[in-house]
mmCIF file with all atom_site columns, C-alpha atoms (C1' of nucleotides) in Angstrom:
data_model
loop_
_atom_site.group_PDB
_atom_site.id
_atom_site.type_symbol
_atom_site.label_atom_id
_atom_site.label_alt_id
_atom_site.label_comp_id
_atom_site.label_asym_id
_atom_site.label_entity_id
_atom_site.label_seq_id
_atom_site.pdbx_PDB_ins_code
_atom_site.Cartn_x
_atom_site.Cartn_y
_atom_site.Cartn_z
_atom_site.occupancy
_atom_site.B_iso_or_equiv
_atom_site.pdbx_formal_charge
_atom_site.auth_seq_id
_atom_site.auth_comp_id
_atom_site.auth_asym_id
_atom_site.auth_atom_id
_atom_site.pdbx_PDB_model_num
ATOM 1   C CA    . MET A 1 1   ? 12.578 -21.215 -18.104 1.00 50.00 ? 1   MET A CA    1
ATOM 2   C CA    . ASN A 1 2   ? 10.029 -18.633 -17.261 1.00 43.00 ? 2   ASN A CA    1
ATOM 3   C CA    . SER A 1 3   ? 7.063  -19.022 -19.505 1.00 42.00 ? 3   SER A CA    1
ATOM 4   C CA    . LYS A 1 4   ? 5.385  -15.969 -18.038 1.00 45.00 ? 4   LYS A CA    1
ATOM 5   C CA    . ASN A 1 5   ? 6.427  -12.423 -18.684 1.00 48.00 ? 5   ASN A CA    1
ATOM 6   C CA    . LYS A 1 6   ? 9.203  -10.906 -16.632 1.00 49.00 ? 6   LYS A CA    1
ATOM 7   C CA    . PHE A 1 7   ? 6.811  -8.632  -14.794 1.00 58.00 ? 7   PHE A CA    1
ATOM 8   C CA    . GLU A 1 8   ? 5.092  -11.599 -13.230 1.00 57.00 ? 8   GLU A CA    1
ATOM 9   C CA    . PRO A 1 9   ? 7.558  -14.094 -11.774 1.00 65.00 ? 9   PRO A CA    1
ATOM 10  C CA    . SER A 1 10  ? 6.715  -17.732 -12.297 1.00 80.00 ? 10  SER A CA    1
ATOM 11  C CA    . PHE A 1 11  ? 6.022  -20.153 -9.494  1.00 87.00 ? 11  PHE A CA    1
ATOM 12  C CA    . TYR A 1 12  ? 9.572  -21.422 -9.699  1.00 89.00 ? 12  TYR A CA    1
ATOM 13  C CA    . ASP A 1 13  ? 11.056 -17.980 -9.294  1.00 89.00 ? 13  ASP A CA    1
ATOM 14  C CA    . LYS A 1 14  ? 9.043  -17.401 -6.162  1.00 90.00 ? 14  LYS A CA    1
ATOM 15  C CA    . VAL A 1 15  ? 10.217 -20.703 -4.751  1.00 93.00 ? 15  VAL A CA    1
ATOM 16  C CA    . TYR A 1 16  ? 13.820 -19.798 -5.437  1.00 92.00 ? 16  TYR A CA    1
ATOM 17  C CA    . GLU A 1 17  ? 13.355 -16.372 -3.913  1.00 92.00 ? 17  GLU A CA    1
ATOM 18  C CA    . VAL A 1 18  ? 11.903 -17.770 -0.718  1.00 94.00 ? 18  VAL A CA    1
ATOM 19  C CA    . THR A 1 19  ? 14.485 -20.535 -0.518  1.00 95.00 ? 19  THR A CA    1
ATOM 20  C CA    . ARG A 1 20  ? 17.314 -18.008 -0.762  1.00 95.00 ? 20  ARG A CA    1
ATOM 21  C CA    . LYS A 1 21  ? 15.867 -16.167 2.233   1.00 95.00 ? 21  LYS A CA    1
ATOM 22  C CA    . ILE A 1 22  ? 16.197 -19.178 4.507   1.00 96.00 ? 22  ILE A CA    1
ATOM 23  C CA    . PRO A 1 23  ? 18.497 -18.021 7.330   1.00 96.00 ? 23  PRO A CA    1
ATOM 24  C CA    . PHE A 1 24  ? 21.739 -19.832 8.124   1.00 96.00 ? 24  PHE A CA    1
ATOM 25  C CA    . GLY A 1 25  ? 21.129 -22.846 10.315  1.00 96.00 ? 25  GLY A CA    1
ATOM 26  C CA    . LYS A 1 26  ? 17.427 -22.903 9.543   1.00 96.00 ? 26  LYS A CA    1
ATOM 27  C CA    . VAL A 1 27  ? 15.282 -25.193 7.432   1.00 96.00 ? 27  VAL A CA    1
ATOM 28  C CA    . THR A 1 28  ? 11.770 -25.173 6.010   1.00 96.00 ? 28  THR A CA    1
ATOM 29  C CA    . SER A 1 29  ? 9.367  -27.596 4.420   1.00 95.00 ? 29  SER A CA    1
ATOM 30  C CA    . TYR A 1 30  ? 7.930  -27.939 0.928   1.00 94.00 ? 30  TYR A CA    1
ATOM 31  C CA    . GLY A 1 31  ? 4.394  -27.572 2.178   1.00 93.00 ? 31  GLY A CA    1
ATOM 32  C CA    . ALA A 1 32  ? 5.264  -24.395 4.084   1.00 94.00 ? 32  ALA A CA    1
ATOM 33  C CA    . ILE A 1 33  ? 6.668  -22.792 0.954   1.00 94.00 ? 33  ILE A CA    1
ATOM 34  C CA    . ALA A 1 34  ? 3.737  -23.952 -1.128  1.00 93.00 ? 34  ALA A CA    1
ATOM 35  C CA    . GLU A 1 35  ? 1.306  -22.579 1.392   1.00 91.00 ? 35  GLU A CA    1
ATOM 36  C CA    . PHE A 1 36  ? 3.214  -19.326 1.563   1.00 92.00 ? 36  PHE A CA    1
ATOM 37  C CA    . LEU A 1 37  ? 3.012  -18.996 -2.201  1.00 89.00 ? 37  LEU A CA    1
ATOM 38  C CA    . GLY A 1 38  ? -0.721 -19.597 -2.143  1.00 85.00 ? 38  GLY A CA    1
ATOM 39  C CA    . ARG A 1 39  ? -0.578 -23.145 -3.533  1.00 86.00 ? 39  ARG A CA    1
ATOM 40  C CA    . LYS A 1 40  ? -1.221 -24.994 -0.326  1.00 83.00 ? 40  LYS A CA    1
ATOM 41  C CA    . GLY A 1 41  ? -1.804 -28.435 -1.802  1.00 84.00 ? 41  GLY A CA    1
ATOM 42  C CA    . SER A 1 42  ? 0.935  -27.998 -4.369  1.00 88.00 ? 42  SER A CA    1
ATOM 43  C CA    . ALA A 1 43  ? 3.924  -29.013 -2.319  1.00 91.00 ? 43  ALA A CA    1
ATOM 44  C CA    . ARG A 1 44  ? 4.992  -31.189 -5.245  1.00 91.00 ? 44  ARG A CA    1
ATOM 45  C CA    . MET A 1 45  ? 5.564  -28.097 -7.342  1.00 92.00 ? 45  MET A CA    1
ATOM 46  C CA    . VAL A 1 46  ? 8.007  -26.827 -4.754  1.00 93.00 ? 46  VAL A CA    1
ATOM 47  C CA    . GLY A 1 47  ? 9.937  -30.054 -4.867  1.00 91.00 ? 47  GLY A CA    1
ATOM 48  C CA    . TYR A 1 48  ? 9.865  -29.978 -8.624  1.00 89.00 ? 48  TYR A CA    1
ATOM 49  C CA    . ALA A 1 49  ? 11.175 -26.439 -8.550  1.00 91.00 ? 49  ALA A CA    1
ATOM 50  C CA    . MET A 1 50  ? 13.933 -27.566 -6.223  1.00 92.00 ? 50  MET A CA    1
ATOM 51  C CA    . ASN A 1 51  ? 14.941 -30.094 -8.816  1.00 88.00 ? 51  ASN A CA    1
ATOM 52  C CA    . ASN A 1 52  ? 15.584 -27.270 -11.221 1.00 88.00 ? 52  ASN A CA    1
ATOM 53  C CA    . ALA A 1 53  ? 17.102 -25.217 -8.415  1.00 91.00 ? 53  ALA A CA    1
ATOM 54  C CA    . HIS A 1 54  ? 20.009 -27.588 -8.385  1.00 86.00 ? 54  HIS A CA    1
ATOM 55  C CA    . TYR A 1 55  ? 21.268 -25.822 -11.447 1.00 83.00 ? 55  TYR A CA    1
ATOM 56  C CA    . LEU A 1 56  ? 21.463 -22.640 -9.389  1.00 88.00 ? 56  LEU A CA    1
ATOM 57  C CA    . ASP A 1 57  ? 24.128 -22.220 -6.723  1.00 85.00 ? 57  ASP A CA    1
ATOM 58  C CA    . ASP A 1 58  ? 22.183 -19.388 -5.107  1.00 90.00 ? 58  ASP A CA    1
ATOM 59  C CA    . VAL A 1 59  ? 19.471 -21.703 -3.873  1.00 94.00 ? 59  VAL A CA    1
ATOM 60  C CA    . PRO A 1 60  ? 20.274 -23.715 -0.722  1.00 95.00 ? 60  PRO A CA    1
ATOM 61  C CA    . ALA A 1 61  ? 18.114 -26.704 -1.588  1.00 95.00 ? 61  ALA A CA    1
ATOM 62  C CA    . HIS A 1 62  ? 19.601 -28.638 1.308   1.00 95.00 ? 62  HIS A CA    1
ATOM 63  C CA    . ARG A 1 63  ? 17.685 -26.392 3.716   1.00 96.00 ? 63  ARG A CA    1
ATOM 64  C CA    . VAL A 1 64  ? 14.379 -27.631 2.343   1.00 96.00 ? 64  VAL A CA    1
ATOM 65  C CA    . VAL A 1 65  ? 13.017 -30.849 3.787   1.00 95.00 ? 65  VAL A CA    1
ATOM 66  C CA    . ASN A 1 66  ? 9.626  -32.491 3.951   1.00 94.00 ? 66  ASN A CA    1
ATOM 67  C CA    . ARG A 1 67  ? 7.076  -31.858 6.673   1.00 93.00 ? 67  ARG A CA    1
ATOM 68  C CA    . ASN A 1 68  ? 8.527  -34.638 8.872   1.00 92.00 ? 68  ASN A CA    1
ATOM 69  C CA    . GLY A 1 69  ? 11.988 -33.091 8.723   1.00 93.00 ? 69  GLY A CA    1
ATOM 70  C CA    . LEU A 1 70  ? 13.121 -36.047 6.652   1.00 93.00 ? 70  LEU A CA    1
ATOM 71  C CA    . LEU A 1 71  ? 15.758 -35.471 3.987   1.00 93.00 ? 71  LEU A CA    1
ATOM 72  C CA    . THR A 1 72  ? 13.682 -36.775 1.140   1.00 92.00 ? 72  THR A CA    1
ATOM 73  C CA    . GLY A 1 73  ? 15.765 -35.054 -1.507  1.00 90.00 ? 73  GLY A CA    1
ATOM 74  C CA    . LYS A 1 74  ? 19.108 -36.246 -0.214  1.00 90.00 ? 74  LYS A CA    1
ATOM 75  C CA    . HIS A 1 75  ? 19.327 -38.861 -2.902  1.00 88.00 ? 75  HIS A CA    1
ATOM 76  C CA    . HIS A 1 76  ? 19.300 -36.093 -5.467  1.00 90.00 ? 76  HIS A CA    1
ATOM 77  C CA    . PHE A 1 77  ? 22.579 -34.581 -4.299  1.00 90.00 ? 77  PHE A CA    1
ATOM 78  C CA    . SER A 1 78  ? 25.910 -35.525 -5.804  1.00 88.00 ? 78  SER A CA    1
ATOM 79  C CA    . PRO A 1 79  ? 26.915 -37.625 -2.884  1.00 89.00 ? 79  PRO A CA    1
ATOM 80  C CA    . PRO A 1 80  ? 23.622 -38.375 -1.152  1.00 89.00 ? 80  PRO A CA    1
ATOM 81  C CA    . ASP A 1 81  ? 25.287 -37.557 2.135   1.00 90.00 ? 81  ASP A CA    1
ATOM 82  C CA    . LEU A 1 82  ? 26.162 -34.060 0.969   1.00 93.00 ? 82  LEU A CA    1
ATOM 83  C CA    . MET A 1 83  ? 22.795 -32.728 2.013   1.00 93.00 ? 83  MET A CA    1
ATOM 84  C CA    . GLN A 1 84  ? 23.259 -34.007 5.534   1.00 93.00 ? 84  GLN A CA    1
ATOM 85  C CA    . GLN A 1 85  ? 26.826 -32.759 5.609   1.00 94.00 ? 85  GLN A CA    1
ATOM 86  C CA    . LEU A 1 86  ? 25.748 -29.263 4.608   1.00 95.00 ? 86  LEU A CA    1
ATOM 87  C CA    . LEU A 1 87  ? 23.039 -29.203 7.251   1.00 95.00 ? 87  LEU A CA    1
ATOM 88  C CA    . GLU A 1 88  ? 25.395 -30.435 9.957   1.00 96.00 ? 88  GLU A CA    1
ATOM 89  C CA    . ASN A 1 89  ? 27.876 -27.839 8.792   1.00 96.00 ? 89  ASN A CA    1
ATOM 90  C CA    . GLU A 1 90  ? 25.280 -25.198 9.631   1.00 97.00 ? 90  GLU A CA    1
ATOM 91  C CA    . GLY A 1 91  ? 24.818 -26.568 13.123  1.00 96.00 ? 91  GLY A CA    1
ATOM 92  C CA    . ILE A 1 92  ? 21.693 -28.545 12.304  1.00 96.00 ? 92  ILE A CA    1
ATOM 93  C CA    . GLU A 1 93  ? 21.670 -31.953 13.938  1.00 94.00 ? 93  GLU A CA    1
ATOM 94  C CA    . VAL A 1 94  ? 20.808 -34.652 11.449  1.00 94.00 ? 94  VAL A CA    1
ATOM 95  C CA    . GLU A 1 95  ? 20.448 -38.280 12.361  1.00 91.00 ? 95  GLU A CA    1
ATOM 96  C CA    . ASN A 1 96  ? 19.138 -41.155 10.332  1.00 89.00 ? 96  ASN A CA    1
ATOM 97  C CA    . ASP A 1 97  ? 18.335 -38.786 7.442   1.00 91.00 ? 97  ASP A CA    1
ATOM 98  C CA    . LYS A 1 98  ? 16.132 -36.769 9.749   1.00 92.00 ? 98  LYS A CA    1
ATOM 99  C CA    . VAL A 1 99  ? 16.497 -33.248 11.161  1.00 95.00 ? 99  VAL A CA    1
ATOM 100 C CA    . LEU A 1 100 ? 16.604 -33.225 14.939  1.00 93.00 ? 100 LEU A CA    1
ATOM 101 C CA    . ASN A 1 101 ? 14.898 -30.374 16.771  1.00 93.00 ? 101 ASN A CA    1
ATOM 102 C CA    . PHE A 1 102 ? 13.073 -29.753 13.536  1.00 93.00 ? 102 PHE A CA    1
ATOM 103 C CA    . LYS A 1 103 ? 10.590 -27.545 15.297  1.00 92.00 ? 103 LYS A CA    1
ATOM 104 C CA    . GLU A 1 104 ? 13.354 -25.301 16.583  1.00 94.00 ? 104 GLU A CA    1
ATOM 105 C CA    . VAL A 1 105 ? 15.291 -24.937 13.357  1.00 95.00 ? 105 VAL A CA    1
ATOM 106 C CA    . PHE A 1 106 ? 12.134 -24.596 11.316  1.00 95.00 ? 106 PHE A CA    1
ATOM 107 C CA    . TRP A 1 107 ? 11.841 -21.262 9.543   1.00 95.00 ? 107 TRP A CA    1
ATOM 108 C CA    . LYS A 1 108 ? 8.486  -20.075 8.332   1.00 91.00 ? 108 LYS A CA    1
ATOM 109 C CA    . PRO A 1 109 ? 8.732  -18.400 4.904   1.00 92.00 ? 109 PRO A CA    1
ATOM 110 C CA    . GLU A 1 110 ? 8.363  -14.646 5.123   1.00 84.00 ? 110 GLU A CA    1
ATOM 111 C CA    . PHE A 1 111 ? 9.627  -11.549 3.416   1.00 74.00 ? 111 PHE A CA    1
ATOM 112 C "C1'" . DA  B 2 1   ? -3.182 -29.026 -27.336 1.00 66.77 ? 1   DA  B "C1'" 1
ATOM 113 C "C1'" . DC  B 2 2   ? -2.635 -33.598 -24.815 1.00 66.77 ? 2   DC  B "C1'" 1
ATOM 114 C "C1'" . DA  B 2 3   ? -0.080 -36.698 -21.770 1.00 66.77 ? 3   DA  B "C1'" 1
ATOM 115 C "C1'" . DC  B 2 4   ? 3.286  -37.509 -18.603 1.00 66.77 ? 4   DC  B "C1'" 1
ATOM 116 C "C1'" . DT  B 2 5   ? 6.285  -36.249 -14.904 1.00 66.77 ? 5   DT  B "C1'" 1
ATOM 117 C "C1'" . DG  B 2 6   ? 7.443  -35.000 -10.159 1.00 66.77 ? 6   DG  B "C1'" 1
ATOM 118 C "C1'" . DA  B 2 7   ? 12.975 -33.524 -4.017  1.00 66.77 ? 7   DA  B "C1'" 1
ATOM 119 C "C1'" . DC  B 2 8   ? 5.096  -33.883 -1.384  1.00 66.77 ? 8   DC  B "C1'" 1
ATOM 120 C "C1'" . DC  B 2 9   ? 0.840  -34.058 1.461   1.00 66.77 ? 9   DC  B "C1'" 1
ATOM 121 C "C1'" . DT  B 2 10  ? -3.462 -36.051 3.158   1.00 66.77 ? 10  DT  B "C1'" 1
ATOM 122 C "C1'" . DC  B 2 11  ? -6.935 -39.297 3.413   1.00 66.77 ? 11  DC  B "C1'" 1
ATOM 123 C "C1'" . DC  B 2 12  ? -8.534 -43.892 3.265   1.00 66.77 ? 12  DC  B "C1'" 1
ATOM 124 C "C1'" . DT  B 2 13  ? -8.194 -48.906 4.020   1.00 66.77 ? 13  DT  B "C1'" 1
ATOM 125 C "C1'" . DA  C 3 1   ? 0.291  -48.969 13.025  1.00 66.77 ? 1   DA  C "C1'" 1
ATOM 126 C "C1'" . DA  C 3 2   ? 1.619  -49.517 8.266   1.00 66.77 ? 2   DA  C "C1'" 1
ATOM 127 C "C1'" . DG  C 3 3   ? 0.828  -49.194 3.394   1.00 66.77 ? 3   DG  C "C1'" 1
ATOM 128 C "C1'" . DG  C 3 4   ? -1.618 -47.681 -0.935  1.00 66.77 ? 4   DG  C "C1'" 1
ATOM 129 C "C1'" . DA  C 3 5   ? -3.878 -44.413 -3.724  1.00 66.77 ? 5   DA  C "C1'" 1
ATOM 130 C "C1'" . DG  C 3 6   ? -5.424 -39.842 -5.069  1.00 66.77 ? 6   DG  C "C1'" 1
ATOM 131 C "C1'" . DG  C 3 7   ? -4.812 -34.845 -5.344  1.00 66.77 ? 7   DG  C "C1'" 1
ATOM 132 C "C1'" . DC  C 3 8   ? -2.410 -30.719 -5.953  1.00 66.77 ? 8   DC  C "C1'" 1
ATOM 133 C "C1'" . DC  C 3 9   ? -0.565 -27.872 -10.626 1.00 66.77 ? 9   DC  C "C1'" 1
ATOM 134 C "C1'" . DA  C 3 10  ? 3.508  -25.907 -13.342 1.00 66.77 ? 10  DA  C "C1'" 1
ATOM 135 C "C1'" . DG  C 3 11  ? 6.722  -27.378 -16.881 1.00 66.77 ? 11  DG  C "C1'" 1
ATOM 136 C "C1'" . DT  C 3 12  ? 8.382  -30.211 -20.713 1.00 66.77 ? 12  DT  C "C1'" 1
ATOM 137 C "C1'" . DG  C 3 13  ? 8.169  -33.331 -24.959 1.00 66.77 ? 13  DG  C "C1'" 1
#
DNA sequence: ACACTGACCTCCT
DNA sequence: AAGGAGGCCAGTG
């Protein structure tokens, strides 16, 4: 997976690392992660990394939504509703494939 | 090494 | 206000 050497984690690895640090009951956006990693305009890379992250059970991909709080990646889960179910299970209100109180449950990536 | 892909974001009609 | 197109850049064939 990692094309770079092990001393310098690839972009994907950083995305996974940040995604794992998302607190319980919190969510973040692709753009926020991309910006945090220094690739502000590269939100697509984050989403692409999330695609691969599905093979990892350590990465809560359901906590990552787009900038509008919309569950864009829900269709990529086994049952599409699983993403919403997981979020609601964490106390996050989701309605019409959108995260309610997105501003409150939003978690800015940080170490 | 080139071309295409992609769970997004922003700007421009 | 709603929709279309371009841009961002790492990874894979």
